[in-house]
XYZ file of C-alpha atoms in Angstrom:
366
model
C 181.768 96.129 78.856
C 179.188 97.657 76.589
C 177.247 100.560 78.000
C 173.709 99.798 79.084
C 171.116 102.003 77.429
C 169.226 104.201 79.857
C 166.163 104.141 77.637
C 163.595 101.866 79.244
C 162.123 99.217 76.978
C 158.521 99.830 75.932
C 155.983 98.360 78.311
C 153.578 95.828 77.056
C 150.064 97.235 76.707
C 147.580 95.786 79.169
C 144.297 94.707 77.663
C 141.861 96.009 80.304
C 138.628 94.086 80.543
C 135.914 95.696 82.658
C 134.551 93.572 85.471
C 131.022 93.892 86.790
C 130.482 92.894 90.383
C 127.191 92.032 92.085
C 126.706 94.359 95.041
C 125.278 91.543 97.163
C 127.211 88.332 96.503
C 130.375 90.101 95.174
C 130.535 87.702 92.240
C 132.317 89.165 89.180
C 131.179 88.992 85.567
C 132.790 89.971 82.277
C 131.240 92.198 79.617
C 129.995 89.181 77.666
C 128.436 87.663 80.799
C 126.779 90.827 82.027
C 123.611 90.710 79.921
C 122.839 87.197 81.134
C 123.790 87.850 84.754
C 121.946 91.152 85.391
C 118.405 92.295 84.641
C 117.698 95.642 83.015
C 114.966 98.064 84.000
C 113.573 101.458 83.084
C 114.437 103.310 86.286
C 116.601 106.439 86.025
C 118.398 105.134 89.134
C 120.317 102.676 86.940
C 120.736 105.059 83.987
C 124.494 105.519 84.431
C 125.150 101.787 84.384
C 123.341 100.841 81.195
C 120.071 100.410 83.168
C 121.432 97.162 84.628
C 120.453 96.290 88.193
C 123.337 96.440 90.689
C 122.377 92.976 91.940
C 122.675 89.815 89.841
C 119.681 87.732 88.799
C 120.508 84.901 91.217
C 120.458 87.265 94.184
C 117.210 88.845 92.995
C 115.710 85.344 92.770
C 116.789 84.734 96.377
C 115.111 87.969 97.430
C 111.913 86.984 95.627
C 111.935 83.528 97.285
C 112.355 85.198 100.666
C 109.300 87.395 100.165
C 107.374 84.478 98.684
C 107.938 82.557 101.906
C 107.191 85.548 104.145
C 103.987 86.667 102.432
C 102.806 83.264 101.262
C 101.811 84.915 97.983
C 103.583 85.042 94.645
C 101.770 88.244 93.703
C 102.787 90.098 96.876
C 106.390 88.898 96.565
C 106.690 90.147 92.976
C 105.255 93.521 93.912
C 107.707 93.930 96.800
C 110.721 93.102 94.595
C 109.435 95.574 92.003
C 109.350 98.210 94.735
C 112.996 97.512 95.653
C 114.293 97.854 92.086
C 111.903 100.576 90.937
C 110.186 98.292 88.421
C 106.672 99.002 87.184
C 104.149 96.703 88.869
C 100.865 95.902 87.142
C 98.310 93.097 87.602
C 98.028 93.131 83.822
C 101.677 92.078 83.489
C 101.266 89.492 86.242
C 98.340 87.964 84.361
C 100.616 87.463 81.340
C 102.882 85.114 83.303
C 100.395 82.271 83.090
C 101.051 78.938 84.773
C 102.804 79.275 88.140
C 104.202 75.755 87.832
C 106.762 76.891 85.266
C 110.353 76.128 86.246
C 111.517 79.562 85.031
C 112.204 81.999 87.919
C 109.094 84.131 88.299
C 110.733 87.544 88.625
C 112.832 86.949 85.510
C 109.656 86.053 83.623
C 107.983 89.174 85.004
C 110.888 91.378 83.869
C 110.616 90.029 80.323
C 106.976 91.170 80.203
C 107.680 94.464 81.992
C 110.272 95.386 79.355
C 107.750 95.097 76.530
C 107.225 98.238 74.473
C 103.787 98.779 76.021
C 105.298 99.267 79.498
C 108.625 100.775 78.424
C 109.810 103.704 80.535
C 107.458 102.999 83.449
C 108.709 102.629 87.021
C 107.204 101.910 90.414
C 106.348 105.614 90.645
C 103.836 104.997 87.856
C 102.371 102.130 89.878
C 101.844 104.381 92.909
C 100.404 107.153 90.741
C 97.912 104.781 89.118
C 96.823 103.328 92.463
C 96.514 106.799 93.972
C 94.360 107.899 91.038
C 92.057 104.917 91.470
C 91.655 105.595 95.199
C 90.828 109.191 94.345
C 88.199 108.098 91.827
C 86.615 105.813 94.418
C 86.450 108.701 96.858
C 84.854 110.924 94.203
C 82.439 108.185 93.168
C 83.684 107.796 89.583
C 85.079 104.291 90.232
C 84.186 101.302 92.382
C 86.171 99.560 95.094
C 86.524 96.555 92.777
C 88.584 98.698 90.373
C 91.109 99.341 93.151
C 91.030 95.784 94.482
C 91.736 94.336 91.040
C 94.783 96.584 90.633
C 96.430 95.908 94.000
C 97.228 92.421 95.359
C 95.653 91.614 98.719
C 98.213 92.238 101.428
C 99.956 94.994 99.441
C 97.636 97.784 100.550
C 99.978 99.154 103.176
C 100.414 102.899 103.143
C 101.722 103.255 106.670
C 104.409 105.864 107.159
C 102.951 108.192 104.542
C 102.453 110.963 107.101
C 98.690 110.540 107.178
C 96.756 109.947 110.359
C 94.895 106.672 110.784
C 91.544 108.388 110.194
C 92.822 110.098 107.031
C 94.157 106.793 105.773
C 90.789 105.122 106.392
C 89.042 107.815 104.401
C 91.483 107.482 101.524
C 91.171 103.673 101.479
C 87.391 103.828 101.655
C 87.117 102.129 105.076
C 83.634 102.809 106.448
C 82.202 102.325 109.961
C 80.276 99.380 108.524
C 83.583 97.760 107.530
C 84.946 98.191 111.041
C 81.768 96.709 112.506
C 81.959 93.747 110.122
C 85.640 92.905 110.696
C 85.902 94.040 114.297
C 87.449 97.178 115.764
C 91.136 97.839 116.341
C 92.745 96.877 113.014
C 95.022 99.373 111.204
C 93.535 100.959 108.087
C 95.664 98.941 105.689
C 94.629 95.697 107.447
C 90.978 96.539 106.831
C 91.843 97.185 103.182
C 93.629 93.833 102.908
C 90.708 92.011 104.510
C 88.208 93.660 102.168
C 90.387 92.916 99.162
C 90.715 89.194 99.910
C 87.047 88.835 100.848
C 85.974 90.429 97.550
C 88.224 88.104 95.551
C 87.040 84.972 97.375
C 83.326 85.753 97.066
C 83.057 87.631 93.753
C 81.849 84.506 91.891
C 79.297 83.517 94.537
C 76.275 85.801 94.745
C 74.141 83.646 97.054
C 76.184 83.216 100.227
C 74.433 81.953 103.326
C 75.124 83.586 106.690
C 77.223 80.585 107.675
C 79.338 80.889 104.521
C 79.850 84.614 105.109
C 81.135 83.885 108.606
C 83.533 81.203 107.324
C 84.896 83.464 104.553
C 85.358 86.206 107.137
C 87.306 83.813 109.418
C 89.393 82.679 106.448
C 90.403 86.269 105.620
C 91.290 87.061 109.231
C 93.367 83.875 109.492
C 95.226 84.789 106.290
C 95.987 88.233 107.750
C 97.281 86.677 110.985
C 99.535 84.316 109.008
C 101.042 87.256 107.103
C 101.658 89.156 110.343
C 103.187 86.088 112.015
C 105.513 85.561 109.049
C 106.719 89.143 109.270
C 107.634 88.611 112.932
C 109.152 85.134 112.359
C 106.496 83.503 114.529
C 105.185 79.958 114.176
C 102.216 79.568 111.864
C 101.516 75.814 112.105
C 98.308 76.177 114.116
C 97.110 79.041 111.908
C 97.707 77.010 108.757
C 95.794 74.086 110.260
C 92.944 76.413 111.118
C 92.943 77.833 107.573
C 92.844 74.324 106.105
C 89.862 73.400 108.284
C 87.949 76.516 107.240
C 88.673 75.886 103.551
C 87.470 72.286 103.949
C 84.192 73.474 105.467
C 83.732 75.888 102.578
C 84.554 73.188 100.035
C 87.392 75.164 98.466
C 90.347 73.170 99.760
C 92.784 72.310 96.908
C 92.661 68.589 97.766
C 88.865 68.400 97.632
C 86.593 67.318 94.788
C 87.650 68.441 91.331
C 85.278 69.891 88.736
C 85.436 66.667 86.700
C 84.340 64.649 89.757
C 81.500 67.091 90.430
C 80.149 66.502 86.947
C 79.951 62.753 87.622
C 78.355 62.942 91.074
C 75.786 65.728 90.535
C 72.617 65.817 88.504
C 72.374 68.094 85.475
C 70.047 70.479 87.317
C 72.433 70.823 90.275
C 75.338 71.571 87.927
C 73.307 74.240 86.117
C 72.586 75.871 89.477
C 76.284 75.854 90.406
C 77.300 77.352 87.064
C 74.615 80.041 87.236
C 75.877 81.098 90.673
C 79.222 81.930 89.048
C 77.946 83.372 85.784
C 74.312 84.096 85.134
C 72.727 83.267 81.790
C 72.942 86.334 79.562
C 69.372 86.022 78.346
C 68.067 86.218 81.909
C 69.589 89.680 82.332
C 67.013 90.968 79.838
C 63.670 91.411 81.625
C 61.640 91.018 78.435
C 63.454 87.784 77.597
C 62.828 86.505 81.115
C 59.096 87.247 80.804
C 59.043 85.353 77.495
C 60.691 82.317 79.097
C 58.163 82.212 81.960
C 55.214 82.787 79.637
C 56.285 80.132 77.141
C 57.756 77.371 79.292
C 55.574 77.746 82.389
C 52.193 79.164 81.350
C 52.366 77.659 77.851
C 53.345 74.218 79.129
C 50.671 74.350 81.827
C 47.968 75.272 79.309
C 49.127 72.486 76.979
C 48.885 69.929 79.810
C 45.395 71.102 80.760
C 44.356 71.147 77.063
C 43.543 74.847 77.197
C 43.837 76.246 73.700
C 45.042 79.846 73.960
C 47.981 81.967 72.815
C 50.228 80.680 75.630
C 49.739 77.078 74.508
C 50.361 78.182 70.925
C 53.638 79.907 71.959
C 54.768 76.733 73.715
C 53.862 74.555 70.721
C 55.786 76.808 68.329
C 58.848 76.693 70.588
C 58.705 72.891 70.836
C 58.432 72.592 67.051
C 61.961 74.041 66.839
C 63.327 70.916 68.537
C 61.110 68.229 66.985
C 62.387 65.784 64.383
C 59.787 64.550 61.909
C 59.894 60.941 60.744
C 60.337 60.809 56.942
C 57.433 59.342 54.998
C 57.802 57.260 51.830
C 54.547 57.962 50.021
C 53.344 55.340 47.592
C 55.919 52.737 48.541
C 55.514 49.498 50.453
C 57.721 48.230 53.268
C 59.823 46.097 50.905
C 60.777 49.109 48.783
C 61.658 51.119 51.870
C 63.873 48.310 53.186
C 65.759 47.951 49.898
C 66.220 51.722 49.674
C 67.689 51.977 53.145
C 70.044 49.017 52.779
C 71.080 49.650 49.182
C 74.593 50.624 50.242
C 74.933 47.444 52.309
C 74.055 45.353 49.295
C 76.650 47.173 47.175
C 79.430 46.765 49.740
C 78.659 43.188 50.740
C 81.696 40.828 50.930
C 82.687 39.199 47.624
C 83.884 35.656 46.894
C 87.453 36.775 47.485
C 86.527 37.730 51.036
C 84.950 34.362 51.689
C 81.368 35.372 51.019
C 78.903 36.140 48.237
C 76.660 39.118 47.784
C 73.897 36.726 46.770
C 74.006 35.240 50.282
C 72.207 38.313 51.671
C 68.558 37.465 51.919
C 66.153 40.368 51.961
C 63.062 38.224 52.304
């Protein structure tokens, strides 16, 4: 028998393909699938793994949907997911998302905007630093509360666990004794901040609230806060949602109530002007001199004109009215027949011919 060689045959080389596994669902992805399956951020936490999140996009979408259901707010849910993955949160980026009815997952759309060059390298630390700076400016008087409210979604102003006492937190958030008296005593500092934030956003376009409307907006904000708290504790919110719907109906801001197009058909022009001016005042009226001119011309001038008092006010009114008058043209030296033929000259030229079943001579100008 021939001797068997003791030299082992060469082993076949194994083509190793790296596998990337989601830390939540354990699903595995190849190198070519990775870019589509995982989002990328700017956090140094993910630096050693190509800046890819350790959790796949589908699982992140599930997390977002969970917070969306808990908070009842898309804005709050996005901010919370950004906190988890150390992604820069900004209302400016959120505003770029546009229509919320888009079928594209919202956090994926947010990440596309957050990875733009303008926001490159920023993390959630930058978000906290910016918010802290704005609170500091409010405390020093170099910024207003609206600047802070516009930068933080209502319901996200929760700084509990920061080591500060409740009184220190109230000072930092700008909660005054008047705020406590308005909303009622006993709320945590961040709850007062959330209530103030939502109230400002709901009423910022309405500068002439009645006492009754103020009370209803206040009840609406408190009900919204109670719904958020109930969601966090997995409690039933049916009665609270019904109560919120009733309050919104009384205020006329329920989504299923009259649309703007219907309002235009059922209200007079003067009523519509009043509604629009409540939201945005006429620019000219912000100038005191312009306002005086309007009153002098359209009130005093018109009154003098009616009473046939000839003075400078009546003259101002007459000059203003001349801007809108249309003078009837006069045909000097021509009779009515010449005027008629001049006006209808084009009709005579374009009259139907014999081919069209008519004759231009059939038109009688007598």
